[in-house]
Coordinates of C-alpha atoms in Angstrom, one line a residue:
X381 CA -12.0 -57.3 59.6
X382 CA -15.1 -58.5 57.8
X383 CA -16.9 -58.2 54.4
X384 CA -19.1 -54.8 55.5
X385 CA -16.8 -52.8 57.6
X386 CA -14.2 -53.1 54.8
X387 CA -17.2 -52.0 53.0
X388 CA -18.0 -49.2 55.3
X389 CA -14.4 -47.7 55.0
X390 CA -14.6 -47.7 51.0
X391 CA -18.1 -46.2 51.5
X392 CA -17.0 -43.7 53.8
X393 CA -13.5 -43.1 51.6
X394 CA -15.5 -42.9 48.4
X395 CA -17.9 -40.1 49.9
X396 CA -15.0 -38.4 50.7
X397 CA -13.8 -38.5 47.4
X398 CA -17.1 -37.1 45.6
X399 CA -16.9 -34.4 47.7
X400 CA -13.7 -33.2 46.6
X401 CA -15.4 -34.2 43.0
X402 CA -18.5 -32.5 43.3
X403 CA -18.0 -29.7 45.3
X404 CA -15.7 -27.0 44.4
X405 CA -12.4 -25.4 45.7
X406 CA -12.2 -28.9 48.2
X407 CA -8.6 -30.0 49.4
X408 CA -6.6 -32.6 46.6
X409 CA -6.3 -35.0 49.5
X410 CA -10.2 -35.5 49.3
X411 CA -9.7 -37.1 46.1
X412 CA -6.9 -39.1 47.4
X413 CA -8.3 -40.9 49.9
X414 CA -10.5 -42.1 47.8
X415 CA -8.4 -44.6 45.5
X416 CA -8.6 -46.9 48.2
X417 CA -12.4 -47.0 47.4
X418 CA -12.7 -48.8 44.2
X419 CA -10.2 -51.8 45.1
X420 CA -11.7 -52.0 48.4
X421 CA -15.3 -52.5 46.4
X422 CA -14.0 -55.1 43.9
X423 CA -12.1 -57.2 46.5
X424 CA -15.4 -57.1 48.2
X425 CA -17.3 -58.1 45.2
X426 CA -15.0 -61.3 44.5
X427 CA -15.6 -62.6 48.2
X428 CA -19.6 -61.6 47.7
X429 CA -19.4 -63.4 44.4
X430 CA -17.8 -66.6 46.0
X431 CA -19.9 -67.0 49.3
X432 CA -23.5 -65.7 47.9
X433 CA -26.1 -68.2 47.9
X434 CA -27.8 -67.8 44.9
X435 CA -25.1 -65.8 42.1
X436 CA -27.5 -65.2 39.0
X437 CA -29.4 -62.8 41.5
X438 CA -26.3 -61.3 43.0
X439 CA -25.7 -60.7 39.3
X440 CA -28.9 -59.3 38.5
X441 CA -28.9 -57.3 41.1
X442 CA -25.6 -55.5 39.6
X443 CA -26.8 -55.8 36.4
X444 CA -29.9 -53.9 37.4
X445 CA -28.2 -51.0 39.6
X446 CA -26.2 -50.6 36.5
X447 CA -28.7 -50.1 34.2
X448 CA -30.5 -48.4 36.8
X449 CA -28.0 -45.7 37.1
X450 CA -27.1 -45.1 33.5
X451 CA -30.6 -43.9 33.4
X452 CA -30.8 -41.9 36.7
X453 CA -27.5 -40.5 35.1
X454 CA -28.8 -39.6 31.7
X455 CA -32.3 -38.3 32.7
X456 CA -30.7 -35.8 35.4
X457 CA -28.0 -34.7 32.8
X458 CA -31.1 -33.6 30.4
X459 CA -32.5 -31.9 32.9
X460 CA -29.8 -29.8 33.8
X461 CA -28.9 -29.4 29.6
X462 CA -32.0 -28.5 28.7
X463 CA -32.1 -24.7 30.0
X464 CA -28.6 -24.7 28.5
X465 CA -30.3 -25.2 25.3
X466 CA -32.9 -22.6 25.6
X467 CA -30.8 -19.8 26.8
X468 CA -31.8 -20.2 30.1
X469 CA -28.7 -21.2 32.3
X470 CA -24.8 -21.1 30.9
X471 CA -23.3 -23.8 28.8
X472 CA -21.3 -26.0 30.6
X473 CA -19.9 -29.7 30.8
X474 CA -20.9 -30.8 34.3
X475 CA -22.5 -33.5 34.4
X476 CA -22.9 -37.1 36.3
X477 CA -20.9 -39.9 34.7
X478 CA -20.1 -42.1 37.9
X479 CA -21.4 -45.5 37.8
X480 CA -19.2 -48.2 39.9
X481 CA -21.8 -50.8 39.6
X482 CA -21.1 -51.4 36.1
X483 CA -17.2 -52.5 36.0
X484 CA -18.5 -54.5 38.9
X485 CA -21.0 -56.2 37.1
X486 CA -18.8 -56.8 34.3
X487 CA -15.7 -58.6 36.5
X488 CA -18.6 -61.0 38.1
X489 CA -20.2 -61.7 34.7
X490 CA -16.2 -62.6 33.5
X491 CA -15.6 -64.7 36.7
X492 CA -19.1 -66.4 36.0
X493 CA -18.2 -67.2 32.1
X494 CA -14.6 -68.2 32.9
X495 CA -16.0 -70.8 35.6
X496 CA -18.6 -72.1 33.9
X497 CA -16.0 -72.6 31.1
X498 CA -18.0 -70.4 28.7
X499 CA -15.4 -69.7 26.2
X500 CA -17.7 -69.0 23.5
X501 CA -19.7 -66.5 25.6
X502 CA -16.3 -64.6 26.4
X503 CA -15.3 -64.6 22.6
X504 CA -18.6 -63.4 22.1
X505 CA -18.1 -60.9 24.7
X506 CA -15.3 -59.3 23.7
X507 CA -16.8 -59.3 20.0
X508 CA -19.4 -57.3 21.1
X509 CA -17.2 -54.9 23.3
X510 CA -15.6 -53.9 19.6
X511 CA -19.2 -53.9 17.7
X512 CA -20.4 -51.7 20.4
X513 CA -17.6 -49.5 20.8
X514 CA -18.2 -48.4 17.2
X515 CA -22.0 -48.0 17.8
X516 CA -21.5 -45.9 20.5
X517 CA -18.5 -43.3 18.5
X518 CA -21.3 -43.6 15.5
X519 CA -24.1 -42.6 17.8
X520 CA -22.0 -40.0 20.0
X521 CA -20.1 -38.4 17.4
X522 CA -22.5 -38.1 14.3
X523 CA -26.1 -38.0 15.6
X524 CA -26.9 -36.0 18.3
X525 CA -29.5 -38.3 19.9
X526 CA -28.3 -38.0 23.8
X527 CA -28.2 -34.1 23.3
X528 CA -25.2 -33.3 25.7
X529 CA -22.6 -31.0 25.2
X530 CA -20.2 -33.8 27.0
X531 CA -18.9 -36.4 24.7
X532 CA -17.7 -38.2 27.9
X533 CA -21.2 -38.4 29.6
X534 CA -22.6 -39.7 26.6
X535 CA -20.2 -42.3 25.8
X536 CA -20.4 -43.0 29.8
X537 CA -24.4 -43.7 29.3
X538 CA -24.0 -45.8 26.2
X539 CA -21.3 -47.5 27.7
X540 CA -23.2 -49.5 30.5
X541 CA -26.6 -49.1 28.5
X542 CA -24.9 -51.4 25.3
X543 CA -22.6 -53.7 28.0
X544 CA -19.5 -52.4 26.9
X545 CA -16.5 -51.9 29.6
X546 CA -14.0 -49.9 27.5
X547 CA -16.8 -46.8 28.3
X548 CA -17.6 -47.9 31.7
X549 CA -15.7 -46.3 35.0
X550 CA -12.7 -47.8 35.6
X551 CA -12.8 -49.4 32.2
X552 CA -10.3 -52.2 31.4
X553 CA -8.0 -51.0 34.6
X554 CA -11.3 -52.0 37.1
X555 CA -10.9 -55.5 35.0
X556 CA -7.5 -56.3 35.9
X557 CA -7.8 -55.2 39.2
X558 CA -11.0 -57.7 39.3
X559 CA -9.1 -60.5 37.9
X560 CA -6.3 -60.3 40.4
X561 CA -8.0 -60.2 43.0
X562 CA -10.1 -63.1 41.7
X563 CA -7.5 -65.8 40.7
X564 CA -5.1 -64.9 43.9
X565 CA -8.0 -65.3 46.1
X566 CA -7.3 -67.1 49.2
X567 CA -3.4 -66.6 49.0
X568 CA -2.4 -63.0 50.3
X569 CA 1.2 -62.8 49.9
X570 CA 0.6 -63.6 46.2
X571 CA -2.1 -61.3 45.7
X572 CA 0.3 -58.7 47.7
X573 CA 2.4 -59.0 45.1
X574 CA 0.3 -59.3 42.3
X575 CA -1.9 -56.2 43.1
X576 CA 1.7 -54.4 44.2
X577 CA 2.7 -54.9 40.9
X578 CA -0.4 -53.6 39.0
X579 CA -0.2 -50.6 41.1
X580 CA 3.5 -50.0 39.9
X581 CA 2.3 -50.7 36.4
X582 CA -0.2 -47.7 36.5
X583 CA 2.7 -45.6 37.8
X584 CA 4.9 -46.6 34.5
X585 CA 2.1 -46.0 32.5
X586 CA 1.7 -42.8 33.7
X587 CA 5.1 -41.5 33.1
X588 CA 5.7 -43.3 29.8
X589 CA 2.0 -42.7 28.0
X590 CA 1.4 -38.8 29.8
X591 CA 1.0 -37.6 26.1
X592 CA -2.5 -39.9 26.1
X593 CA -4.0 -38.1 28.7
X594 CA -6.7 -36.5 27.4
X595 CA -9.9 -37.8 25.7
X596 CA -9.5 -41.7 26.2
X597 CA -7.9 -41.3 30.1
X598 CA -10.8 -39.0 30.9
X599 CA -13.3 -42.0 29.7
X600 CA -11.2 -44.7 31.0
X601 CA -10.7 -43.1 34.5
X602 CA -10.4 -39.6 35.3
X603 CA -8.1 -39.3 38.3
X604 CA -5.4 -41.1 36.6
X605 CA -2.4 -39.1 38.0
X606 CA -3.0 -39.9 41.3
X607 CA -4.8 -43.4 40.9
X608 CA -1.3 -45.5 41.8
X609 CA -2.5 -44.1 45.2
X610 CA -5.0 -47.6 45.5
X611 CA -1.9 -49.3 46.6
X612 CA -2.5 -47.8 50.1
X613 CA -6.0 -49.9 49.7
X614 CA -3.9 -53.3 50.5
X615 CA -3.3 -53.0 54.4
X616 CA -7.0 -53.1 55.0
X617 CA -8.1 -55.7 52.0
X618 CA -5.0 -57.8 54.4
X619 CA -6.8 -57.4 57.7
X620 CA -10.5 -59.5 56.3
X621 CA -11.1 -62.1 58.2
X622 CA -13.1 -64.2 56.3
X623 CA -16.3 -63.2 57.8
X624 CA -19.3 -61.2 56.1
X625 CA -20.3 -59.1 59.1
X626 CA -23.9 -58.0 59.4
X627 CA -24.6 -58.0 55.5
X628 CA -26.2 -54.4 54.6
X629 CA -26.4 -55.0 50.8
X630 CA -29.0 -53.3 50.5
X631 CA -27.6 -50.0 52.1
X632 CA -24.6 -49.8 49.7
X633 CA -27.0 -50.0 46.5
X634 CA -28.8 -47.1 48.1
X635 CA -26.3 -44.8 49.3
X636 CA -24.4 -45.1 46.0
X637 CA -26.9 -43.2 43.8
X638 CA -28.9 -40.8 46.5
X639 CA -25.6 -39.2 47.8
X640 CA -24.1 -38.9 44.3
X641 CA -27.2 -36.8 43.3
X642 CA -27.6 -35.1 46.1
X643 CA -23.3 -33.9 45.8
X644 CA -24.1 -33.3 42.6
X645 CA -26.8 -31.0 42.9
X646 CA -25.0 -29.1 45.7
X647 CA -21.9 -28.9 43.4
X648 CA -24.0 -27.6 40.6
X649 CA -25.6 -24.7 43.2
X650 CA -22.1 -23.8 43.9
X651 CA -20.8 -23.6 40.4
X652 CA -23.6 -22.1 38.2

């Protein structure tokens, strides 16, 4: 199977999964089917990362649709707030906070330090991810600069805005994930077992830390009870072949933000 139809299932499993996020009284399953979505996407994004021809523009080019969607993100949430704030519409909490190509920009940007033997820059990095972490509670929790009534949209935006991937989707899980799939590269019963194992992790952590749900799991990821489900993911990252396929980059960067904004506004129709 190559590069883009492994991408095409993950696209077409992901869509399936925002329904069943964006549009009310949808079946569980919907959201189900969509944790093979996310490792499908980072397995893809190692092997796009290895065989591009030029990688500080297949970095940009994440770096860009990350940005890119924080701010889609953020200017749409103000625009739905703002009749909240004015009386004109009901006070609610549904908002966009989905942004994939940020933990994906973040794993390539650690595979490209860690290469390069940039040690400095990840020491750096990780500095940062604490200096920013407490920028963003300071600016979320005692100004009200973003003017949302959702402490997790705001710390969503500020979390790809200021480059740090405790806030970003996925968080430090999407990371992991991203680094398995990055060292074992190349050898699939190890990465079979490897990714098998992180799976089974999530499933301990699960039933040993339920009492952290809450706050923290619904920034880190928000469909964590049923997120060991992206074991089901590994039969078809085992069937690529080695080949890209047509390509359609382009395609994917599109399709991510126009049908999460179109979903959303139909959810929102629905709802309010």
């Amino acid at each position: 199977m190559t590069n883009t139809k492994l991408k095409t299932i993950a696209l077409i499993a992901m869509f399936i999964d925002h329904l069943g996020h964006f549009i009310p009284d949808t079946p569980d399953w919907f959201r189900w089917v969509g944790r093979i979505s996310a490792p499908i996407f980072i397995f893809c994004v190692i092997v796009g990362y290895k065989h591009t021809h030029s990688r500080r523009k297949y970095m940009i080019r994440l770096y860009v649709a990350s940005v890119g969607m924080a701010l889609l993100n953020m200017t749409i949430n103000q625009f739905v707030y703002y009749p909240q704030k004015v009386g004109e519409s009901p006070i609610h909490t549904f908002y966009i906070t989905n942004n994939f190509f940020s933990p994906l920009f973040f794993i390539s940007l650690l595979i490209c330090l860690f290469e390069n033997r940039k040690f400095k820059f990840i020491i750096l990095l990780f500095i940062w991810q604490i200096v920013s972490m407490l920028l963003a509670v300071l600016l979320v929790e005692n100004y009200d600069l973003l003017q949302l009534n959702d402490s997790i949209a705001n710390y969503m935006f500020l979390g790809s805005l200021l480059g740090n991937f405790f806030l970003t989707e996925g968080s430090v899980l999407f990371i992991l994930m991203g680094s398995i799939f990055y060292f074992y590269h190349g050898n699939k019963l190890k990465s079979s077992m490897a990714y098998t194992l992180y799976c089974f992790a999530m499933i301990i952590v699960i039933s040993n830390f339920n009492d952290l749900k809450g706050h923290f799991w619904d920034i880190v990821i928000p469909s964590m009870d049923f997120q060991w489900m992206m074991i089901l993911a590994l039969p078809f990252i085992l069937l690529y072949n080695g080949e890209k396929g047509i390509g359609l980059k382009y395609f994917f960067y599109i399709f991510y933000p126009l049908h999460i904004v179109i979903l959303y506004f139909i959810g929102l129709s629905l709802r309010f």
